[in-house]
Amino acid sequence: MTETDTSTATTTDGETTDVLVVGSGIAGCAAALSAAREGADVLLLTKATKPDDASTDWAQGGISTTRGDPESLKEDVIAASDGTADPDAVDTLVDHADDAVADVLIDTLEIDFDETADGDLDYTREAAHSEYRILHVDAATGTHILRPFLQYVDNHERIEVRQDTAALELITNEGRVHGVVSDEAPTGKRIYAGATVLATGGIGALYGRSTNPDGATGDGIAMAALAGADVTDMEYIQFHPTAYDGEDPFLLSEALRGEGAVLRNGNGERFMDDYHPQGDLAPRDVVARAVEAEREATGEVVLDVSPLEFQADYPAIAEKCRDRGIDGDEIPVAPSEHFLCGGIDVDERGRASLDRLYAVGECARTGVHGANRLASTSLLEGLVWGLRAGEDAVGFEPEPVEAPELRDSDPELPERFAAEKFVRLQRTMDEYLGLERDLEEVARAGAVLRRLKGEVDAYTRTRTSRSLYELRHACVTALLIARSAAENPESEGCHYVVGEDANRTEPETPADD
Ligand code: SIN
C-alpha cells in the first residue's frame, strides 16, 4: 500500500519521551505501567475523552485465568481457534496469565472480583471453556478493570496521560519508528519516542453493528501498515452471536450462556445441539452462523435468560434491557462485529516488524487467537502482552528525525465528507465482509474500497482533521481485510467462505442427528 504525500514541508521540532503508548485500553495501560516500572518516562496518548471510548470498558464476561491449569486453557484456546492458534504464543499467554492477573489486577489495582458466598473468588465459564476459570465483576468486568487502571496510570509520577489527542501518522526513518505526528493544534505535533507502542484497539466502526465504541477505526493497524509493518490474519473477524437485535445494540455476554441461558429460534425451539456437540457453548463463530441461519429460517432468535437470576446477578445488562423496553426473559439477538483476531504482526514481546515499534491488544496479531478467539482471552492477552512490551520498550533514546508538517485543519467540509463516506464503507463491509464471504464479491468490495480510499487521499493532500484521518485509517484497514479475505479460499474459524471458490472442510448446514 502506498503512503499518501500529506505535505511537502518537514521539520524536526517536537517533544520527546522515552516510551510513547498510543491507546488507553487495558493493553495500553499495562504497557505504560510496565515501562514506568522500569524507570522510563511514558507519554500515553489517547483520542479518548472518557473511559468508555476504549473497547476495554465495554468488555463484559471477564478475564480468563488458568486457575492453576495452563495446559487445559491452552487446549481450549487452540480448540476454539480450529487448531490455527500459534502454540508458542498460547504458551506465552498461559504461562504469564495468572502472575499478570495477580500482580496488576489483584495486588496493584485491588479489583474487587465477584466472590462466592464463602468469600472465594467466583470463577465463571463462557463458550468453549472446559473449566470455570474466568474472573468477573457482575458482567461489566471491563469497566471495573479499566477505570481504576486509568486512574492508577494517570497518578503515576512517570506517566503522562494526554486525552483527546489522536496519533495521525508514524514517524519513520530507514525502517525504524521514531514516534508519531499527533493532531495537536494547529498543524500537528511531532512526538519523538525511544519506542512506540500501538494499543489502538479494534475495527468495530468499519461495520454497521459492532460491540466496540465508535472510535474503533483501525488507526494503529493502518498507521503501521502505511509505514511498512507486517499486518496479517486480517480476514479473521469475530462476530459475537448475541448482541441485542434492535436500535442501539449492546452485548449480551457469553457468560449468560455459560451460566445457563439458552438460544431459541422464532418457533421457540432450542437449536444449537443441531449445529455443534457443545450446543449453546460451541465456539463463537459456529454459534454466530447458527444464529444467523435460524434468524433467516424462523424470523428471529432470542436469548432465553429464564434459567438465571438475571436481574440480581447481571444488573448492568438487565439495566440495558430495561432501557430498551425489554422486561421479559427473552431478549432478541443477532450477530455483531466484535473482535479482530489478526492485526499488526508481533512476537512474544509485542515487537512489530519495524524497529522500535510495538503493538499490543486488539490491534496486534500475536498468534494466540489464530482464526477464532476463545472468550475472555482478549483482556488477558492485552494485559500479558502490554506488560511484556512495555518492559521491552525501555532503554532506547528518542531520535528526532525529519517529519511532515501537516496542513491546516479545515474541519467543516471534511467532517461532513467523512460521515458520508463512513456510511459507504460500513455498507460495503456489512454486505461483503461479514459472517460469510463470497470471494467474487469480496473482490468487488476491494474495488469499491480502493475508490473510496482514493477519494479520501485526495482530501488528506490538502487539509487534515481527525475525522478525515480516522476515515483514511478505516479505508486502509478495510482494504487490508478485503485483501486477506480475497487471498484465502479456506474456511477457517471466523473466515467462512461461500460460493464457487469455497474450500470448506466443515458442514455448511446443521448436522443430521
Ligand atoms: C462476552 O462477554 O461474551 C465477550 C467476552 C469476550 O469477547 O471475550
mmCIF file of C-alpha atoms in Angstrom, residues 40-367:
data_model
loop_
_atom_site.group_PDB
_atom_site.id
_atom_site.type_symbol
_atom_site.label_atom_id
_atom_site.label_comp_id
_atom_site.label_asym_id
_atom_site.label_seq_id
_atom_site.Cartn_x
_atom_site.Cartn_y
_atom_site.Cartn_z
ATOM 1 C CA ALA A 40 11.068 5.130 31.712
ATOM 2 C CA ASP A 41 9.176 8.371 31.241
ATOM 3 C CA VAL A 42 5.987 7.470 29.422
ATOM 4 C CA LEU A 43 3.560 9.536 27.404
ATOM 5 C CA LEU A 44 0.210 7.824 26.901
ATOM 6 C CA LEU A 45 -1.639 9.431 24.043
ATOM 7 C CA THR A 46 -5.326 8.685 23.601
ATOM 8 C CA LYS A 47 -8.051 10.110 21.435
ATOM 9 C CA ALA A 48 -10.491 9.061 24.161
ATOM 10 C CA THR A 49 -12.132 11.710 26.304
ATOM 11 C CA LYS A 50 -13.817 9.222 28.644
ATOM 12 C CA PRO A 51 -13.147 5.606 29.682
ATOM 13 C CA ASP A 52 -15.897 4.142 27.528
ATOM 14 C CA ASP A 53 -14.192 5.408 24.386
ATOM 15 C CA ALA A 54 -11.947 2.334 24.804
ATOM 16 C CA SER A 55 -13.252 -1.162 23.972
ATOM 17 C CA THR A 56 -11.944 -2.498 27.277
ATOM 18 C CA ASP A 57 -14.649 -0.542 29.052
ATOM 19 C CA TRP A 58 -17.251 -2.438 27.008
ATOM 20 C CA ALA A 59 -15.918 -5.895 27.870
ATOM 21 C CA GLN A 60 -18.474 -7.839 29.849
ATOM 22 C CA GLY A 61 -17.803 -11.519 30.560
ATOM 23 C CA GLY A 62 -14.467 -11.357 32.310
ATOM 24 C CA ILE A 63 -10.800 -12.184 32.176
ATOM 25 C CA SER A 64 -9.666 -15.763 31.918
ATOM 26 C CA THR A 65 -7.070 -17.194 34.253
ATOM 27 C CA THR A 66 -5.606 -20.690 34.049
ATOM 28 C CA ARG A 67 -6.791 -21.396 37.578
ATOM 29 C CA GLY A 68 -3.578 -23.372 38.054
ATOM 30 C CA ASP A 69 -4.018 -25.481 34.912
ATOM 31 C CA PRO A 70 -2.264 -23.782 31.975
ATOM 32 C CA GLU A 71 -2.431 -26.900 29.787
ATOM 33 C CA SER A 72 -6.209 -27.021 29.968
ATOM 34 C CA LEU A 73 -6.567 -23.337 28.988
ATOM 35 C CA LYS A 74 -4.068 -23.887 26.178
ATOM 36 C CA GLU A 75 -6.132 -26.782 24.834
ATOM 37 C CA ASP A 76 -9.305 -24.691 24.877
ATOM 38 C CA VAL A 77 -7.635 -21.713 23.148
ATOM 39 C CA ILE A 78 -6.325 -23.969 20.383
ATOM 40 C CA ALA A 79 -9.595 -25.870 20.003
ATOM 41 C CA ALA A 80 -11.633 -22.639 19.748
ATOM 42 C CA SER A 81 -9.226 -21.428 17.068
ATOM 43 C CA ASP A 82 -9.941 -24.511 14.976
ATOM 44 C CA GLY A 83 -6.353 -25.638 15.575
ATOM 45 C CA THR A 84 -4.951 -22.478 13.978
ATOM 46 C CA ALA A 85 -3.562 -20.664 17.057
ATOM 47 C CA ASP A 86 0.236 -20.494 17.337
ATOM 48 C CA PRO A 87 1.130 -22.894 20.194
ATOM 49 C CA ASP A 88 4.191 -20.835 21.209
ATOM 50 C CA ALA A 89 2.101 -17.687 21.510
ATOM 51 C CA VAL A 90 -0.506 -19.597 23.507
ATOM 52 C CA ASP A 91 2.278 -20.810 25.817
ATOM 53 C CA THR A 92 3.296 -17.196 26.410
ATOM 54 C CA LEU A 93 -0.313 -16.375 27.269
ATOM 55 C CA VAL A 94 -0.957 -19.244 29.655
ATOM 56 C CA ASP A 95 2.493 -19.161 31.270
ATOM 57 C CA HIS A 96 2.097 -15.497 32.280
ATOM 58 C CA ALA A 97 -1.657 -15.295 32.786
ATOM 59 C CA ASP A 98 -2.016 -15.917 36.482
ATOM 60 C CA ASP A 99 1.019 -13.836 37.519
ATOM 61 C CA ALA A 100 -0.170 -10.879 35.430
ATOM 62 C CA VAL A 101 -3.687 -11.048 36.888
ATOM 63 C CA ALA A 102 -2.367 -11.400 40.452
ATOM 64 C CA ASP A 103 0.274 -8.675 40.130
ATOM 65 C CA VAL A 104 -1.680 -5.968 38.323
ATOM 66 C CA LEU A 105 -5.372 -6.629 38.857
ATOM 67 C CA ILE A 106 -5.401 -8.062 42.352
ATOM 68 C CA ASP A 107 -2.312 -6.677 44.152
ATOM 69 C CA THR A 108 -1.839 -3.321 42.388
ATOM 70 C CA LEU A 109 -5.354 -2.240 41.403
ATOM 71 C CA GLU A 110 -7.198 -4.292 44.033
ATOM 72 C CA ILE A 111 -10.079 -5.089 41.674
ATOM 73 C CA ASP A 112 -12.987 -6.410 43.645
ATOM 74 C CA PHE A 113 -13.735 -9.512 41.569
ATOM 75 C CA ASP A 114 -17.024 -11.237 42.404
ATOM 76 C CA GLU A 115 -16.852 -13.794 45.187
ATOM 77 C CA THR A 116 -18.882 -16.812 46.223
ATOM 78 C CA ALA A 117 -20.951 -16.836 49.407
ATOM 79 C CA ASP A 118 -17.895 -18.386 51.120
ATOM 80 C CA GLY A 119 -15.691 -15.455 50.167
ATOM 81 C CA ASP A 120 -13.698 -17.332 47.493
ATOM 82 C CA LEU A 121 -13.178 -15.872 44.025
ATOM 83 C CA ASP A 122 -16.183 -16.711 41.857
ATOM 84 C CA TYR A 123 -14.995 -18.164 38.553
ATOM 85 C CA THR A 124 -17.445 -18.257 35.666
ATOM 86 C CA ARG A 125 -17.364 -20.004 32.290
ATOM 87 C CA GLU A 126 -18.054 -18.982 28.725
ATOM 88 C CA ALA A 127 -18.410 -20.694 25.367
ATOM 89 C CA ALA A 128 -15.742 -23.306 24.527
ATOM 90 C CA HIS A 129 -14.162 -23.143 28.009
ATOM 91 C CA SER A 130 -13.952 -26.601 29.573
ATOM 92 C CA GLU A 131 -13.484 -25.150 33.091
ATOM 93 C CA TYR A 132 -14.875 -22.410 35.335
ATOM 94 C CA ARG A 133 -11.804 -20.125 35.279
ATOM 95 C CA ILE A 134 -12.988 -16.615 34.339
ATOM 96 C CA LEU A 135 -12.797 -13.812 36.879
ATOM 97 C CA HIS A 136 -15.501 -11.206 36.581
ATOM 98 C CA VAL A 137 -17.289 -8.321 38.211
ATOM 99 C CA ASP A 138 -21.002 -8.684 37.516
ATOM 100 C CA ALA A 139 -20.882 -8.878 33.707
ATOM 101 C CA ALA A 140 -19.274 -5.456 33.442
ATOM 102 C CA THR A 141 -15.722 -6.591 34.033
ATOM 103 C CA GLY A 142 -14.048 -4.228 31.563
ATOM 104 C CA THR A 143 -15.436 -1.135 33.264
ATOM 105 C CA HIS A 144 -14.396 -2.390 36.693
ATOM 106 C CA ILE A 145 -10.845 -3.033 35.500
ATOM 107 C CA LEU A 146 -10.270 -0.057 33.220
ATOM 108 C CA ARG A 147 -11.450 2.790 35.411
ATOM 109 C CA PRO A 148 -9.090 2.085 38.342
ATOM 110 C CA PHE A 149 -6.319 1.239 35.870
ATOM 111 C CA LEU A 150 -6.653 4.608 34.130
ATOM 112 C CA GLN A 151 -6.706 6.353 37.493
ATOM 113 C CA TYR A 152 -3.584 4.483 38.546
ATOM 114 C CA VAL A 153 -1.542 5.304 35.444
ATOM 115 C CA ASP A 154 -2.780 8.890 35.495
ATOM 116 C CA ASN A 155 -1.488 9.270 39.068
ATOM 117 C CA HIS A 156 1.853 7.612 38.290
ATOM 118 C CA GLU A 157 4.711 10.101 38.503
ATOM 119 C CA ARG A 158 6.431 8.761 35.371
ATOM 120 C CA ILE A 159 3.321 8.611 33.164
ATOM 121 C CA GLU A 160 1.570 11.498 31.460
ATOM 122 C CA VAL A 161 -1.860 10.683 30.066
ATOM 123 C CA ARG A 162 -2.865 13.059 27.262
ATOM 124 C CA GLN A 163 -6.524 12.681 26.337
ATOM 125 C CA ASP A 164 -8.399 13.860 23.264
ATOM 126 C CA THR A 165 -5.234 13.580 21.194
ATOM 127 C CA ALA A 166 -5.048 11.334 18.155
ATOM 128 C CA ALA A 167 -1.953 9.887 16.526
ATOM 129 C CA LEU A 168 -2.210 10.537 12.785
ATOM 130 C CA GLU A 169 0.958 9.039 11.323
ATOM 131 C CA LEU A 170 4.060 7.208 12.443
ATOM 132 C CA ILE A 171 7.387 8.984 12.070
ATOM 133 C CA THR A 172 9.782 6.576 10.359
ATOM 134 C CA ASN A 173 13.283 6.629 9.010
ATOM 135 C CA GLU A 174 15.087 3.706 7.387
ATOM 136 C CA GLY A 175 12.887 1.013 8.888
ATOM 137 C CA ARG A 176 12.875 2.473 12.401
ATOM 138 C CA VAL A 177 9.896 4.113 14.079
ATOM 139 C CA HIS A 178 10.632 7.350 15.933
ATOM 140 C CA GLY A 179 7.221 8.311 17.278
ATOM 141 C CA VAL A 180 4.075 9.846 15.845
ATOM 142 C CA VAL A 181 2.594 13.023 14.478
ATOM 143 C CA SER A 182 -0.365 13.880 16.701
ATOM 144 C CA ASP A 183 -3.332 16.083 15.860
ATOM 145 C CA GLU A 184 -2.430 18.742 18.386
ATOM 146 C CA ALA A 185 -3.188 22.235 17.087
ATOM 147 C CA PRO A 186 -2.581 23.940 14.832
ATOM 148 C CA THR A 187 -0.776 21.722 12.300
ATOM 149 C CA GLY A 188 0.019 18.549 14.216
ATOM 150 C CA LYS A 189 2.785 17.927 16.709
ATOM 151 C CA ARG A 190 5.730 15.570 16.333
ATOM 152 C CA ILE A 191 6.253 13.362 19.353
ATOM 153 C CA TYR A 192 9.602 11.565 19.246
ATOM 154 C CA ALA A 193 9.994 8.431 21.318
ATOM 155 C CA GLY A 194 12.680 5.865 22.040
ATOM 156 C CA ALA A 195 9.992 3.268 21.367
ATOM 157 C CA THR A 196 6.384 3.483 20.237
ATOM 158 C CA VAL A 197 3.701 1.088 21.473
ATOM 159 C CA LEU A 198 0.453 0.953 19.493
ATOM 160 C CA ALA A 199 -2.544 -0.098 21.583
ATOM 161 C CA THR A 200 -5.282 1.424 19.475
ATOM 162 C CA GLY A 201 -7.867 -1.368 19.689
ATOM 163 C CA GLY A 202 -10.107 -2.825 17.034
ATOM 164 C CA ILE A 203 -12.146 -2.085 13.942
ATOM 165 C CA GLY A 204 -15.793 -2.050 15.045
ATOM 166 C CA ALA A 205 -16.510 1.279 13.359
ATOM 167 C CA LEU A 206 -15.968 -0.358 9.974
ATOM 168 C CA TYR A 207 -19.264 -2.237 10.435
ATOM 169 C CA GLY A 208 -22.842 -1.075 10.878
ATOM 170 C CA ARG A 209 -23.304 -3.193 14.023
ATOM 171 C CA SER A 210 -20.483 -3.598 16.486
ATOM 172 C CA THR A 211 -19.866 -4.145 20.181
ATOM 173 C CA ASN A 212 -16.983 -1.614 20.027
ATOM 174 C CA PRO A 213 -17.071 2.144 20.597
ATOM 175 C CA ASP A 214 -17.337 4.432 17.542
ATOM 176 C CA GLY A 215 -13.653 5.340 17.697
ATOM 177 C CA ALA A 216 -12.555 1.797 16.812
ATOM 178 C CA THR A 217 -11.398 2.825 13.329
ATOM 179 C CA GLY A 218 -8.284 0.653 12.989
ATOM 180 C CA ASP A 219 -5.915 3.611 13.483
ATOM 181 C CA GLY A 220 -2.854 1.711 14.719
ATOM 182 C CA ILE A 221 -3.181 -1.030 12.114
ATOM 183 C CA ALA A 222 -3.443 1.479 9.288
ATOM 184 C CA MET A 223 -0.573 3.642 10.542
ATOM 185 C CA ALA A 224 1.641 0.584 10.939
ATOM 186 C CA ALA A 225 0.714 -0.815 7.512
ATOM 187 C CA LEU A 226 1.314 2.543 5.816
ATOM 188 C CA ALA A 227 4.738 2.679 7.473
ATOM 189 C CA GLY A 228 5.555 -0.770 6.079
ATOM 190 C CA ALA A 229 4.968 -3.035 9.101
ATOM 191 C CA ASP A 230 3.703 -6.571 8.550
ATOM 192 C CA VAL A 231 -0.032 -6.977 9.150
ATOM 193 C CA THR A 232 -1.591 -10.453 8.966
ATOM 194 C CA ASP A 233 -4.710 -12.573 9.511
ATOM 195 C CA MET A 234 -6.965 -9.617 8.778
ATOM 196 C CA GLU A 235 -9.746 -11.821 7.421
ATOM 197 C CA TYR A 236 -10.350 -13.310 10.874
ATOM 198 C CA ILE A 237 -13.006 -11.014 12.277
ATOM 199 C CA GLN A 238 -15.065 -12.359 15.102
ATOM 200 C CA PHE A 239 -18.798 -11.693 15.155
ATOM 201 C CA HIS A 240 -20.360 -12.092 18.572
ATOM 202 C CA PRO A 241 -23.511 -14.228 18.297
ATOM 203 C CA THR A 242 -25.552 -12.409 20.898
ATOM 204 C CA ALA A 243 -25.796 -8.648 20.568
ATOM 205 C CA TYR A 244 -29.196 -7.050 21.151
ATOM 206 C CA ASP A 245 -31.125 -7.093 17.862
ATOM 207 C CA GLY A 246 -32.542 -3.579 17.757
ATOM 208 C CA GLU A 247 -31.702 0.108 17.908
ATOM 209 C CA ASP A 248 -28.547 0.873 19.848
ATOM 210 C CA PRO A 249 -27.257 -2.735 20.046
ATOM 211 C CA PHE A 250 -25.275 -3.919 23.046
ATOM 212 C CA LEU A 251 -23.510 -7.123 24.002
ATOM 213 C CA LEU A 252 -25.250 -9.955 25.841
ATOM 214 C CA SER A 253 -22.265 -11.669 27.357
ATOM 215 C CA GLU A 254 -21.477 -15.300 26.697
ATOM 216 C CA ALA A 255 -21.274 -15.609 30.462
ATOM 217 C CA LEU A 256 -25.094 -15.684 30.360
ATOM 218 C CA ARG A 257 -24.995 -18.885 28.308
ATOM 219 C CA GLY A 258 -22.100 -20.118 30.429
ATOM 220 C CA GLU A 259 -24.409 -19.951 33.426
ATOM 221 C CA GLY A 260 -27.484 -21.489 31.752
ATOM 222 C CA ALA A 261 -29.198 -19.047 29.356
ATOM 223 C CA VAL A 262 -30.204 -20.692 26.058
ATOM 224 C CA LEU A 263 -30.837 -19.665 22.468
ATOM 225 C CA ARG A 264 -34.267 -20.224 20.924
ATOM 226 C CA ASN A 265 -35.431 -19.645 17.353
ATOM 227 C CA GLY A 266 -38.608 -17.957 16.175
ATOM 228 C CA ASN A 267 -40.567 -21.196 16.849
ATOM 229 C CA GLY A 268 -39.446 -21.169 20.475
ATOM 230 C CA GLU A 269 -37.142 -24.171 19.851
ATOM 231 C CA ARG A 270 -33.603 -24.669 21.063
ATOM 232 C CA PHE A 271 -31.365 -25.334 18.048
ATOM 233 C CA MET A 272 -27.688 -25.241 18.959
ATOM 234 C CA ASP A 273 -27.432 -29.011 19.546
ATOM 235 C CA ASP A 274 -28.158 -29.413 15.830
ATOM 236 C CA TYR A 275 -25.067 -27.409 14.964
ATOM 237 C CA HIS A 276 -22.356 -28.496 17.392
ATOM 238 C CA PRO A 277 -21.759 -31.075 20.151
ATOM 239 C CA GLN A 278 -21.119 -28.227 22.623
ATOM 240 C CA GLY A 279 -24.582 -26.818 21.900
ATOM 241 C CA ASP A 280 -25.118 -23.290 23.224
ATOM 242 C CA LEU A 281 -21.489 -23.214 24.347
ATOM 243 C CA ALA A 282 -19.979 -24.033 20.954
ATOM 244 C CA PRO A 283 -17.162 -21.820 19.603
ATOM 245 C CA ARG A 284 -18.322 -18.329 18.856
ATOM 246 C CA ASP A 285 -18.050 -18.484 15.065
ATOM 247 C CA VAL A 286 -20.245 -21.598 14.976
ATOM 248 C CA VAL A 287 -22.882 -20.019 17.213
ATOM 249 C CA ALA A 288 -22.861 -16.757 15.233
ATOM 250 C CA ARG A 289 -23.515 -18.533 11.926
ATOM 251 C CA ALA A 290 -26.182 -20.733 13.526
ATOM 252 C CA VAL A 291 -27.959 -17.685 14.963
ATOM 253 C CA GLU A 292 -27.939 -16.005 11.556
ATOM 254 C CA ALA A 293 -29.224 -19.168 9.824
ATOM 255 C CA GLU A 294 -32.068 -19.544 12.356
ATOM 256 C CA ARG A 295 -32.981 -15.862 12.091
ATOM 257 C CA GLU A 296 -33.308 -16.282 8.351
ATOM 258 C CA ALA A 297 -35.283 -19.535 8.643
ATOM 259 C CA THR A 298 -37.616 -18.637 11.529
ATOM 260 C CA GLY A 299 -37.687 -14.845 11.727
ATOM 261 C CA GLU A 300 -35.848 -14.248 14.984
ATOM 262 C CA VAL A 301 -33.582 -15.671 17.657
ATOM 263 C CA VAL A 302 -33.880 -14.831 21.336
ATOM 264 C CA LEU A 303 -31.648 -15.425 24.311
ATOM 265 C CA ASP A 304 -33.820 -17.011 26.977
ATOM 266 C CA VAL A 305 -32.441 -15.879 30.345
ATOM 267 C CA SER A 306 -35.192 -17.508 32.445
ATOM 268 C CA PRO A 307 -32.799 -20.165 33.863
ATOM 269 C CA LEU A 308 -30.786 -17.330 35.502
ATOM 270 C CA GLU A 309 -31.296 -14.883 38.354
ATOM 271 C CA PHE A 310 -30.935 -12.328 35.594
ATOM 272 C CA GLN A 311 -31.893 -9.100 37.370
ATOM 273 C CA ALA A 312 -29.949 -9.915 40.517
ATOM 274 C CA ASP A 313 -26.818 -11.430 39.001
ATOM 275 C CA TYR A 314 -26.417 -9.304 35.860
ATOM 276 C CA PRO A 315 -27.618 -5.838 36.885
ATOM 277 C CA ALA A 316 -25.642 -3.911 34.254
ATOM 278 C CA ILE A 317 -27.036 -5.961 31.338
ATOM 279 C CA ALA A 318 -30.515 -6.048 32.891
ATOM 280 C CA GLU A 319 -30.498 -2.260 33.058
ATOM 281 C CA LYS A 320 -29.588 -2.001 29.368
ATOM 282 C CA CYS A 321 -32.536 -4.299 28.578
ATOM 283 C CA ARG A 322 -34.926 -2.169 30.658
ATOM 284 C CA ASP A 323 -33.636 0.971 28.893
ATOM 285 C CA ARG A 324 -34.760 -0.577 25.605
ATOM 286 C CA GLY A 325 -38.122 -1.636 26.950
ATOM 287 C CA ILE A 326 -37.363 -5.365 27.344
ATOM 288 C CA ASP A 327 -38.729 -6.611 30.645
ATOM 289 C CA GLY A 328 -39.352 -10.310 29.898
ATOM 290 C CA ASP A 329 -36.910 -13.216 29.845
ATOM 291 C CA GLU A 330 -36.438 -13.340 26.068
ATOM 292 C CA ILE A 331 -34.024 -10.892 24.504
ATOM 293 C CA PRO A 332 -33.851 -10.680 20.688
ATOM 294 C CA VAL A 333 -30.285 -11.197 19.487
ATOM 295 C CA ALA A 334 -28.256 -11.074 16.271
ATOM 296 C CA PRO A 335 -24.552 -11.365 15.476
ATOM 297 C CA SER A 336 -22.471 -8.216 15.579
ATOM 298 C CA GLU A 337 -18.840 -7.394 14.794
ATOM 299 C CA HIS A 338 -16.887 -7.927 17.978
ATOM 300 C CA PHE A 339 -13.140 -8.577 17.663
ATOM 301 C CA LEU A 340 -10.342 -8.674 15.101
ATOM 302 C CA CYS A 341 -8.124 -11.742 15.602
ATOM 303 C CA GLY A 342 -5.466 -10.506 13.154
ATOM 304 C CA GLY A 343 -3.583 -7.221 13.099
ATOM 305 C CA ILE A 344 -0.021 -5.933 13.356
ATOM 306 C CA ASP A 345 2.241 -8.957 13.392
ATOM 307 C CA VAL A 346 4.183 -9.118 16.679
ATOM 308 C CA ASP A 347 6.392 -11.559 18.553
ATOM 309 C CA GLU A 348 6.165 -12.780 22.141
ATOM 310 C CA ARG A 349 7.257 -9.331 23.414
ATOM 311 C CA GLY A 350 4.912 -7.329 21.194
ATOM 312 C CA ARG A 351 7.725 -6.334 18.789
ATOM 313 C CA ALA A 352 6.448 -5.495 15.296
ATOM 314 C CA SER A 353 8.463 -5.958 12.095
ATOM 315 C CA LEU A 354 9.709 -2.333 12.205
ATOM 316 C CA ASP A 355 12.455 -1.425 14.660
ATOM 317 C CA ARG A 356 11.230 0.170 17.931
ATOM 318 C CA LEU A 357 7.583 -0.372 17.057
ATOM 319 C CA TYR A 358 5.409 -2.476 19.361
ATOM 320 C CA ALA A 359 1.749 -3.403 19.153
ATOM 321 C CA VAL A 360 -0.438 -4.820 21.907
ATOM 322 C CA GLY A 361 -4.106 -5.604 22.470
ATOM 323 C CA GLU A 362 -6.632 -5.938 19.680
ATOM 324 C CA CYS A 363 -4.557 -4.066 17.069
ATOM 325 C CA ALA A 364 -1.840 -6.721 17.408
ATOM 326 C CA ARG A 365 -1.700 -10.194 15.933
ATOM 327 C CA THR A 366 0.164 -12.294 18.473
ATOM 328 C CA GLY A 367 -0.955 -15.651 17.071
#
